[in-house]
Amino acid sequence: MKILVVGLGSIGMRHARNFKTLGVEQLIGCDLLEERRQKFSSEINGDIVSTLEKGLYKKPDLVVVASPNRFHLEQAKTSARNGCHLFIEKPVSHTLEGLDDLITLVDEKSLFAHIGSKWKFHPAFKTMKKIINEGSLGKITGAQVIAGQWLPDWHPWEDYRNMYSAKKDQAGGIVLDSHEFDYLTWLLGPISKVSGYTAHTGALDIETEDIAVACMQFESGVL
């Protein structure tokens, strides 16, 4: 199998290392930044390219989309048009516009597409799922999730103000860091109603919201 990893930041390199550990021999790294390409070349010992188009020219079987959020959808669609299976880091997109086109492409070409929402595979979450499904807690009527992290500590090796999470034009922000929405629907079922608030408190020197609250009702009646 030949795999193209698009975006060689923290998560892209993590995927590349995992593929190498699993024995994938043909890995291609794609990034606009020369220093990231060279790091991939020296650590992974794979081919490097500077654009998605150059990577697709090498005819990969699978494309891993690990670029900043605002590029996900178009890079996924371009890869699908070229017949590549997809592993897309969450979120698939920062907008709903164009998502149906991607779904149509994947279906028409019989492609595999997976979203990188990993918490469902954590042993603790798998245990929660088992307990809920067995009914040992009785009827679930409510759930609360509190999640947060001090952004400067997330990637201590770089200036948090330059991270995609801090930039509006790169579709950063809390809401699009969508793990909680993903595992809650997995645990509790589809959401029927949602309302919420976001705010920029000024505690961090970022362009995006730094706090968000979502209130959801699930089709099961759970709040």
GROMACS .gro file of C-alpha atoms in nm:
model
  223
    1MET     CA    1   0.000   0.000   0.000
    2LYS     CA    2   0.114   0.352  -0.083
    3ILE     CA    3   0.000   0.628   0.155
    4LEU     CA    4   0.019   1.004   0.108
    5VAL     CA    5   0.012   1.214   0.427
    6VAL     CA    6  -0.096   1.572   0.353
    7GLY     CA    7   0.009   1.808   0.632
    8LEU     CA    8   0.318   1.720   0.834
    9GLY     CA    9   0.241   1.894   1.159
   10SER     CA   10   0.200   1.713   1.490
   11ILE     CA   11  -0.089   1.484   1.392
   12GLY     CA   12   0.034   1.422   1.038
   13MET     CA   13   0.371   1.304   1.167
   14ARG     CA   14   0.199   1.090   1.428
   15HIS     CA   15   0.001   0.913   1.156
   16ALA     CA   16   0.317   0.867   0.950
   17ARG     CA   17   0.500   0.711   1.245
   18ASN     CA   18   0.207   0.479   1.311
   19PHE     CA   19   0.194   0.365   0.949
   20LYS     CA   20   0.568   0.302   0.953
   21THR     CA   21   0.531   0.097   1.273
   22LEU     CA   22   0.256  -0.105   1.103
   23GLY     CA   23   0.496  -0.192   0.824
   24VAL     CA   24   0.379   0.044   0.548
   25GLU     CA   25   0.684   0.085   0.326
   26GLN     CA   26   0.565   0.342   0.071
   27LEU     CA   27   0.494   0.666   0.255
   28ILE     CA   28   0.483   1.009   0.093
   29GLY     CA   29   0.486   1.330   0.295
   30CYS     CA   30   0.333   1.653   0.168
   31ASP     CA   31   0.374   1.998   0.322
   32LEU     CA   32   0.439   2.352   0.203
   33LEU     CA   33   0.713   2.400   0.464
   34GLU     CA   34   1.058   2.276   0.370
   35GLU     CA   35   1.162   2.206   0.731
   36ARG     CA   36   0.862   1.977   0.781
   37ARG     CA   37   0.934   1.790   0.459
   38GLN     CA   38   1.294   1.737   0.563
   39LYS     CA   39   1.189   1.611   0.906
   40PHE     CA   40   0.956   1.359   0.739
   41SER     CA   41   1.230   1.251   0.501
   42SER     CA   42   1.487   1.194   0.774
   43GLU     CA   43   1.253   1.034   1.030
   44ILE     CA   44   1.017   0.834   0.807
   45ASN     CA   45   1.254   0.782   0.513
   46GLY     CA   46   0.974   0.845   0.266
   47ASP     CA   47   0.932   1.053  -0.047
   48ILE     CA   48   0.841   1.421  -0.003
   49VAL     CA   49   0.637   1.664  -0.214
   50SER     CA   50   0.531   2.024  -0.169
   51THR     CA   51   0.177   2.007  -0.309
   52LEU     CA   52  -0.117   1.767  -0.309
   53GLU     CA   53  -0.111   1.753  -0.689
   54LYS     CA   54   0.251   1.633  -0.689
   55GLY     CA   55   0.159   1.372  -0.427
   56LEU     CA   56  -0.136   1.242  -0.629
   57TYR     CA   57   0.092   1.209  -0.933
   58LYS     CA   58   0.263   0.928  -0.738
   59LYS     CA   59  -0.072   0.740  -0.734
   60PRO     CA   60  -0.124   0.668  -0.361
   61ASP     CA   61  -0.387   0.418  -0.251
   62LEU     CA   62  -0.481   0.622   0.057
   63VAL     CA   63  -0.460   0.994   0.133
   64VAL     CA   64  -0.442   1.115   0.493
   65VAL     CA   65  -0.575   1.471   0.513
   66ALA     CA   66  -0.402   1.625   0.817
   67SER     CA   67  -0.374   1.985   0.702
   68PRO     CA   68  -0.539   2.286   0.873
   69ASN     CA   69  -0.920   2.258   0.895
   70ARG     CA   70  -1.010   2.493   0.613
   71PHE     CA   71  -0.825   2.276   0.357
   72HIS     CA   72  -0.980   1.941   0.455
   73LEU     CA   73  -1.282   1.933   0.227
   74GLU     CA   74  -1.120   2.046  -0.098
   75GLN     CA   75  -0.817   1.824  -0.048
   76ALA     CA   76  -1.044   1.528   0.028
   77LYS     CA   77  -1.255   1.592  -0.283
   78THR     CA   78  -0.946   1.627  -0.503
   79SER     CA   79  -0.806   1.301  -0.365
   80ALA     CA   80  -1.138   1.121  -0.413
   81ARG     CA   81  -1.161   1.237  -0.775
   82ASN     CA   82  -0.825   1.067  -0.824
   83GLY     CA   83  -0.963   0.741  -0.683
   84CYS     CA   84  -0.787   0.754  -0.345
   85HIS     CA   85  -0.931   0.617  -0.024
   86LEU     CA   86  -0.949   0.876   0.254
   87PHE     CA   87  -0.855   0.923   0.618
   88ILE     CA   88  -0.963   1.278   0.706
   89GLU     CA   89  -0.871   1.446   1.030
   90LYS     CA   90  -1.168   1.599   1.206
   91PRO     CA   91  -1.352   1.809   1.121
   92VAL     CA   92  -1.426   1.706   0.764
   93SER     CA   93  -1.489   2.073   0.695
   94HIS     CA   94  -1.549   2.407   0.865
   95THR     CA   95  -1.868   2.447   0.657
   96LEU     CA   96  -2.155   2.225   0.540
   97GLU     CA   97  -2.127   2.361   0.187
   98GLY     CA   98  -1.977   2.101  -0.044
   99LEU     CA   99  -2.004   1.804   0.194
  100ASP     CA  100  -2.269   1.635  -0.022
  101ASP     CA  101  -2.028   1.653  -0.316
  102LEU     CA  102  -1.768   1.461  -0.118
  103ILE     CA  103  -2.022   1.198  -0.012
  104THR     CA  104  -2.132   1.155  -0.374
  105LEU     CA  105  -1.772   1.116  -0.492
  106VAL     CA  106  -1.695   0.855  -0.228
  107ASP     CA  107  -2.010   0.659  -0.309
  108GLU     CA  108  -1.970   0.674  -0.686
  109LYS     CA  109  -1.611   0.555  -0.671
  110SER     CA  110  -1.675   0.297  -0.393
  111LEU     CA  111  -1.406   0.451  -0.176
  112PHE     CA  112  -1.331   0.399   0.192
  113ALA     CA  113  -1.352   0.722   0.394
  114HIS     CA  114  -1.289   0.751   0.768
  115ILE     CA  115  -1.286   1.054   0.996
  116GLY     CA  116  -1.009   1.081   1.256
  117SER     CA  117  -1.227   1.091   1.567
  118LYS     CA  118  -1.026   0.865   1.791
  119TRP     CA  119  -1.192   0.874   2.132
  120LYS     CA  120  -1.442   0.598   2.041
  121PHE     CA  121  -1.148   0.359   2.036
  122HIS     CA  122  -1.015   0.447   2.382
  123PRO     CA  123  -1.067   0.163   2.634
  124ALA     CA  124  -1.249   0.393   2.878
  125PHE     CA  125  -1.501   0.504   2.615
  126LYS     CA  126  -1.549   0.148   2.492
  127THR     CA  127  -1.627   0.050   2.852
  128MET     CA  128  -1.878   0.335   2.882
  129LYS     CA  129  -2.045   0.221   2.561
  130LYS     CA  130  -2.070  -0.135   2.690
  131ILE     CA  131  -2.219  -0.024   3.024
  132ILE     CA  132  -2.478   0.197   2.852
  133ASN     CA  133  -2.575  -0.071   2.601
  134GLU     CA  134  -2.614  -0.332   2.874
  135GLY     CA  135  -2.854  -0.105   3.060
  136SER     CA  136  -2.683  -0.153   3.394
  137LEU     CA  137  -2.718   0.219   3.469
  138GLY     CA  138  -3.088   0.215   3.393
  139LYS     CA  139  -3.242   0.476   3.165
  140ILE     CA  140  -2.996   0.752   3.079
  141THR     CA  141  -3.166   1.089   3.123
  142GLY     CA  142  -2.876   1.333   3.119
  143ALA     CA  143  -2.507   1.368   3.050
  144GLN     CA  144  -2.250   1.640   3.106
  145VAL     CA  145  -1.909   1.680   2.948
  146ILE     CA  146  -1.651   1.937   3.055
  147ALA     CA  147  -1.346   1.951   2.832
  148GLY     CA  148  -1.066   2.201   2.816
  149GLN     CA  149  -0.697   2.261   2.783
  150TRP     CA  150  -0.466   2.559   2.825
  151LEU     CA  151  -0.374   2.620   2.462
  152PRO     CA  152  -0.011   2.732   2.526
  153ASP     CA  153   0.053   2.389   2.684
  154TRP     CA  154  -0.094   2.193   2.391
  155HIS     CA  155   0.203   2.236   2.159
  156PRO     CA  156   0.472   2.373   2.393
  157TRP     CA  157   0.733   2.355   2.117
  158GLU     CA  158   0.560   2.630   1.914
  159ASP     CA  159   0.398   2.969   1.971
  160TYR     CA  160   0.029   2.898   2.035
  161ARG     CA  161  -0.066   3.226   1.865
  162ASN     CA  162   0.055   3.088   1.533
  163MET     CA  163  -0.128   2.754   1.559
  164TYR     CA  164  -0.425   2.684   1.332
  165SER     CA  165  -0.644   2.661   1.643
  166ALA     CA  166  -0.584   3.030   1.710
  167LYS     CA  167  -0.655   3.151   1.356
  168LYS     CA  168  -0.994   3.237   1.206
  169ASP     CA  169  -0.865   3.209   0.849
  170GLN     CA  170  -0.752   2.852   0.921
  171ALA     CA  171  -1.093   2.756   1.069
  172GLY     CA  172  -0.961   2.713   1.422
  173GLY     CA  173  -1.148   2.749   1.747
  174ILE     CA  174  -1.310   2.526   2.007
  175VAL     CA  175  -1.631   2.430   1.829
  176LEU     CA  176  -1.451   2.265   1.537
  177ASP     CA  177  -1.241   2.061   1.779
  178SER     CA  178  -1.537   1.827   1.760
  179HIS     CA  179  -1.439   1.516   1.958
  180GLU     CA  180  -1.709   1.568   2.221
  181PHE     CA  181  -1.990   1.586   1.963
  182ASP     CA  182  -1.859   1.269   1.801
  183TYR     CA  183  -1.836   1.047   2.107
  184LEU     CA  184  -2.159   1.179   2.260
  185THR     CA  185  -2.357   1.081   1.949
  186TRP     CA  186  -2.181   0.744   1.954
  187LEU     CA  187  -2.274   0.690   2.318
  188LEU     CA  188  -2.621   0.847   2.326
  189GLY     CA  189  -2.748   0.852   1.968
  190PRO     CA  190  -2.839   1.127   1.719
  191ILE     CA  191  -2.890   1.486   1.834
  192SER     CA  192  -3.231   1.640   1.766
  193LYS     CA  193  -3.187   1.993   1.903
  194VAL     CA  194  -2.888   2.209   1.987
  195SER     CA  195  -2.824   2.560   2.113
  196GLY     CA  196  -2.506   2.720   2.231
  197TYR     CA  197  -2.284   3.016   2.300
  198THR     CA  198  -1.925   3.104   2.222
  199ALA     CA  199  -1.711   3.383   2.360
  200HIS     CA  200  -1.368   3.539   2.337
  201THR     CA  201  -1.272   3.620   2.694
  202GLY     CA  202  -0.936   3.774   2.613
  203ALA     CA  203  -0.748   3.529   2.835
  204LEU     CA  204  -0.550   3.418   2.530
  205ASP     CA  205  -0.404   3.616   2.244
  206ILE     CA  206  -0.602   3.435   1.974
  207GLU     CA  207  -0.854   3.530   1.704
  208THR     CA  208  -1.103   3.249   1.767
  209GLU     CA  209  -1.340   3.176   2.054
  210ASP     CA  210  -1.170   3.051   2.371
  211ILE     CA  211  -1.482   2.923   2.549
  212ALA     CA  212  -1.798   2.753   2.425
  213VAL     CA  213  -2.110   2.597   2.575
  214ALA     CA  214  -2.348   2.363   2.391
  215CYS     CA  215  -2.686   2.241   2.516
  216MET     CA  216  -2.818   1.939   2.328
  217GLN     CA  217  -3.124   1.718   2.326
  218PHE     CA  218  -3.084   1.371   2.181
  219GLU     CA  219  -3.352   1.180   1.992
  220SER     CA  220  -3.362   0.940   2.287
  221GLY     CA  221  -3.470   1.226   2.513
  222VAL     CA  222  -3.136   1.253   2.690
  223LEU     CA  223  -3.027   1.607   2.773
   0.00000   0.00000   0.00000
